[in-house]
Coordinates of C-alpha atoms and ligand atoms in Angstrom, one line a residue:
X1 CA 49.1 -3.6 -146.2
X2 CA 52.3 -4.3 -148.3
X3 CA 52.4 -5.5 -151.9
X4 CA 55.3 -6.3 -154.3
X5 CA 55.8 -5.6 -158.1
X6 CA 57.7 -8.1 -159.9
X7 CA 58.5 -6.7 -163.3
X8 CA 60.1 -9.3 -165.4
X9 CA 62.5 -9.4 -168.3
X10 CA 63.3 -6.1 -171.0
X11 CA 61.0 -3.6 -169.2
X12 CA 63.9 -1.9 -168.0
X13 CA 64.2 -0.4 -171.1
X14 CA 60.4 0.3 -171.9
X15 CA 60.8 3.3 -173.3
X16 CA 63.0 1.8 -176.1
X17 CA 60.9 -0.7 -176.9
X18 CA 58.1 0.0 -179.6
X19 CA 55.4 2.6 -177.8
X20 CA 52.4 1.8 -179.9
X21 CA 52.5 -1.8 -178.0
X22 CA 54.2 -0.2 -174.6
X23 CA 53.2 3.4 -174.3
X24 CA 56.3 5.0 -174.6
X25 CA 56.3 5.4 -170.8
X26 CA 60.5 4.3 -168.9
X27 CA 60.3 1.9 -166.1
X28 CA 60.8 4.2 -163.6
X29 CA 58.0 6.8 -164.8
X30 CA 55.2 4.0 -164.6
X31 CA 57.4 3.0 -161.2
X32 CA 56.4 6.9 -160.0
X33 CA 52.8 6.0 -160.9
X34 CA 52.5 2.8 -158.6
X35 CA 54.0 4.6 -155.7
X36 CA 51.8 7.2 -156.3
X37 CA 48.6 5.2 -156.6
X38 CA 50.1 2.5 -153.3
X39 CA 50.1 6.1 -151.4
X40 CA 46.7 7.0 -152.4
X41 CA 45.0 3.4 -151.8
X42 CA 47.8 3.3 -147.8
X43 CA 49.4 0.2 -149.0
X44 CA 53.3 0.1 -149.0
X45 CA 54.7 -1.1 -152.1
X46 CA 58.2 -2.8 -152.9
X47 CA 59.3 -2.8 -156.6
X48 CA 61.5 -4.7 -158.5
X49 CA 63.1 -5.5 -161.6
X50 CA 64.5 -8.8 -163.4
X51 CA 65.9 -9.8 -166.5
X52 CA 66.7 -13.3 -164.8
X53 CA 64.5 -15.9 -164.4
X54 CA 66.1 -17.5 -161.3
X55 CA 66.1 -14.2 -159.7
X56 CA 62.4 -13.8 -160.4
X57 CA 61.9 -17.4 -158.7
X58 CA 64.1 -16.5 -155.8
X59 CA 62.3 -13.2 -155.2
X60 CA 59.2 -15.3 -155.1
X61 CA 60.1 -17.6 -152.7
X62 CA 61.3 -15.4 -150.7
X63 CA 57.8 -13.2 -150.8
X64 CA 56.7 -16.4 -148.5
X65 CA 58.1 -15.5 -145.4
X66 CA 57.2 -11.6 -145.3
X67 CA 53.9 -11.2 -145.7
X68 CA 53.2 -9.5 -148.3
X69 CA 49.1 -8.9 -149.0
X70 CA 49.5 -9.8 -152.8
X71 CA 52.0 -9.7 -155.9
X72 CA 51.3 -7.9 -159.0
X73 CA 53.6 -9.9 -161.5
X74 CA 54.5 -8.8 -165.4
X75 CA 56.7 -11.8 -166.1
X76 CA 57.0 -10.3 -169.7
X77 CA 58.6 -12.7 -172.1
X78 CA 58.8 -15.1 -169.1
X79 CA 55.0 -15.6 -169.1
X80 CA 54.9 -17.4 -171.9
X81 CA 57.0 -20.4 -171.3
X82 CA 58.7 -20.2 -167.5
X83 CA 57.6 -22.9 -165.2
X84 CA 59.5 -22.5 -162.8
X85 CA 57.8 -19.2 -162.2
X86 CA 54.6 -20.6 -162.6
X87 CA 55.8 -23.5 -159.7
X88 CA 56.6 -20.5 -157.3
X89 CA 53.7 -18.5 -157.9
X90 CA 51.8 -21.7 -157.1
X91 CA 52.9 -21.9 -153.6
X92 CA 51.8 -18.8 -152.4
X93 CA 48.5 -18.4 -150.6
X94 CA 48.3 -14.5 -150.8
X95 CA 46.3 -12.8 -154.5
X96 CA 48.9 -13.2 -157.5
X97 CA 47.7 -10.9 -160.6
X98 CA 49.4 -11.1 -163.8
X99 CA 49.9 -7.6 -165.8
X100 CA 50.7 -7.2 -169.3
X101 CA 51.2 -3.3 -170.6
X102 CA 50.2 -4.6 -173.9
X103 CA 47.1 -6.7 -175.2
X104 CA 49.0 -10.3 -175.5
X105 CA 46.0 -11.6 -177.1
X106 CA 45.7 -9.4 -179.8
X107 CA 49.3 -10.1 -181.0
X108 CA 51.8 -12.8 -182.3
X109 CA 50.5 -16.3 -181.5
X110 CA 53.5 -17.3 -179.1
X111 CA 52.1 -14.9 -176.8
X112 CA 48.8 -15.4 -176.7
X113 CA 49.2 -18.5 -174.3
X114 CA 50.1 -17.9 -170.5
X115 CA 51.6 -20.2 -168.1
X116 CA 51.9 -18.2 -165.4
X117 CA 48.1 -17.2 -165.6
X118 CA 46.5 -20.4 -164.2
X119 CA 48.1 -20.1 -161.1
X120 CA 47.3 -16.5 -160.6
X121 CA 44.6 -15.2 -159.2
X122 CA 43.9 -13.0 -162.3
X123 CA 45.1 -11.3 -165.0
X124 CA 45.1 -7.7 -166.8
X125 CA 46.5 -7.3 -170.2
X126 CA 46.2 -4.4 -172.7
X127 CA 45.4 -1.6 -170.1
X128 CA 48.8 0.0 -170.4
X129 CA 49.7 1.6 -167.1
X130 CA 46.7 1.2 -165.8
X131 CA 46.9 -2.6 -165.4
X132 CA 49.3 -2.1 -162.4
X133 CA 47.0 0.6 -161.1
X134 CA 43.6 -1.7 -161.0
X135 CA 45.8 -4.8 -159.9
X136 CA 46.7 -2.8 -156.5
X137 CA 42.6 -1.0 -156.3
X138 CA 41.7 -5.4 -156.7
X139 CA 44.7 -6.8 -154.4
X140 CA 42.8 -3.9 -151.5
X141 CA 39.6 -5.4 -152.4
X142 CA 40.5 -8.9 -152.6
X143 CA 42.1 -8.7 -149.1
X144 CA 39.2 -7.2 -147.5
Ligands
LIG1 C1 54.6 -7.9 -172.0 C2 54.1 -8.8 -173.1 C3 55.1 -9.9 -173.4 O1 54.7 -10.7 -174.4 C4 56.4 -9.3 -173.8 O2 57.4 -10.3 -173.9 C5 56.9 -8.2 -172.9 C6 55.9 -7.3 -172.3 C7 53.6 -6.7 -171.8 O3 53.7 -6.0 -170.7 O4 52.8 -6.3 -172.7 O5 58.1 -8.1 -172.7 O6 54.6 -8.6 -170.8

């Protein structure tokens, strides 16, 4: 079983951003955390890391051809107004979830509306961390 980890635009530099929202946590620590979780659950994970929209599209297309059991997607400030990622997600027949680190409906209005989310399979926002964690524990179960 092999999944891939889009993270989308500024979390490469998490652990500048405000931690009350993010958890303080770098890229690459929370990265440790999925490897650490794909190796408990046997799934092999890819990972990686956009600040470009078209790359994010172009990573997703090309997820169709190598079978990948699911995608666990933060799009970050993407999610609330990129349709072109939403039109590649769309294509895919594998489980798409959508992870925010922080709760995007408890904060400014902008990003309280998703457009990436309707096309995914489902979404976790608010859990920190752990929303990448759960995402992998229901991309196992949803392929079972
Ligand atoms: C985020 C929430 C987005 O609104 C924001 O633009 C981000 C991070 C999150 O993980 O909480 O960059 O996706």
């Amino acid at each position: 079983m092999k999944i891939l980890v889009i993270h989308g635009p500024n979390l490469n530099i998490l652990e500048k951003r405000n931690s009350s929202l993010y958890g303080g946590k770098s890229l690459e620590e929370i990265n440790k955390l999925i490897e650490a979780k794909a190796k408990d659950l046997d799934i092999e994970v890819e990972i990686f890391q956009s600040n470009f929209e078209g790359s994010i599209v172009e990573k997703i297309q090309a997820s169709i051809d190598l079978e990948y059991d699911g995608i666990i997607i933060n799009p970050a400030a993407f999610s609330h107004y990129s349709i072109a990622i939403r039109d590649a997600i769309e294509v895919l027949h594998i489980p798409v979830i959508e992870v925010h680190l922080s709760n995007i409906y408890g904060r400014e209005d902008f990003r309280s509306k998703s457009v990436i989310a309707p096309v995914c399979s489902g979404q976790i926002t608010g859990l920190g961390v752990y929303g990448y964690l759960v995402a992998m524990e229901a991309i196992k179960l949803l392929n079972k």
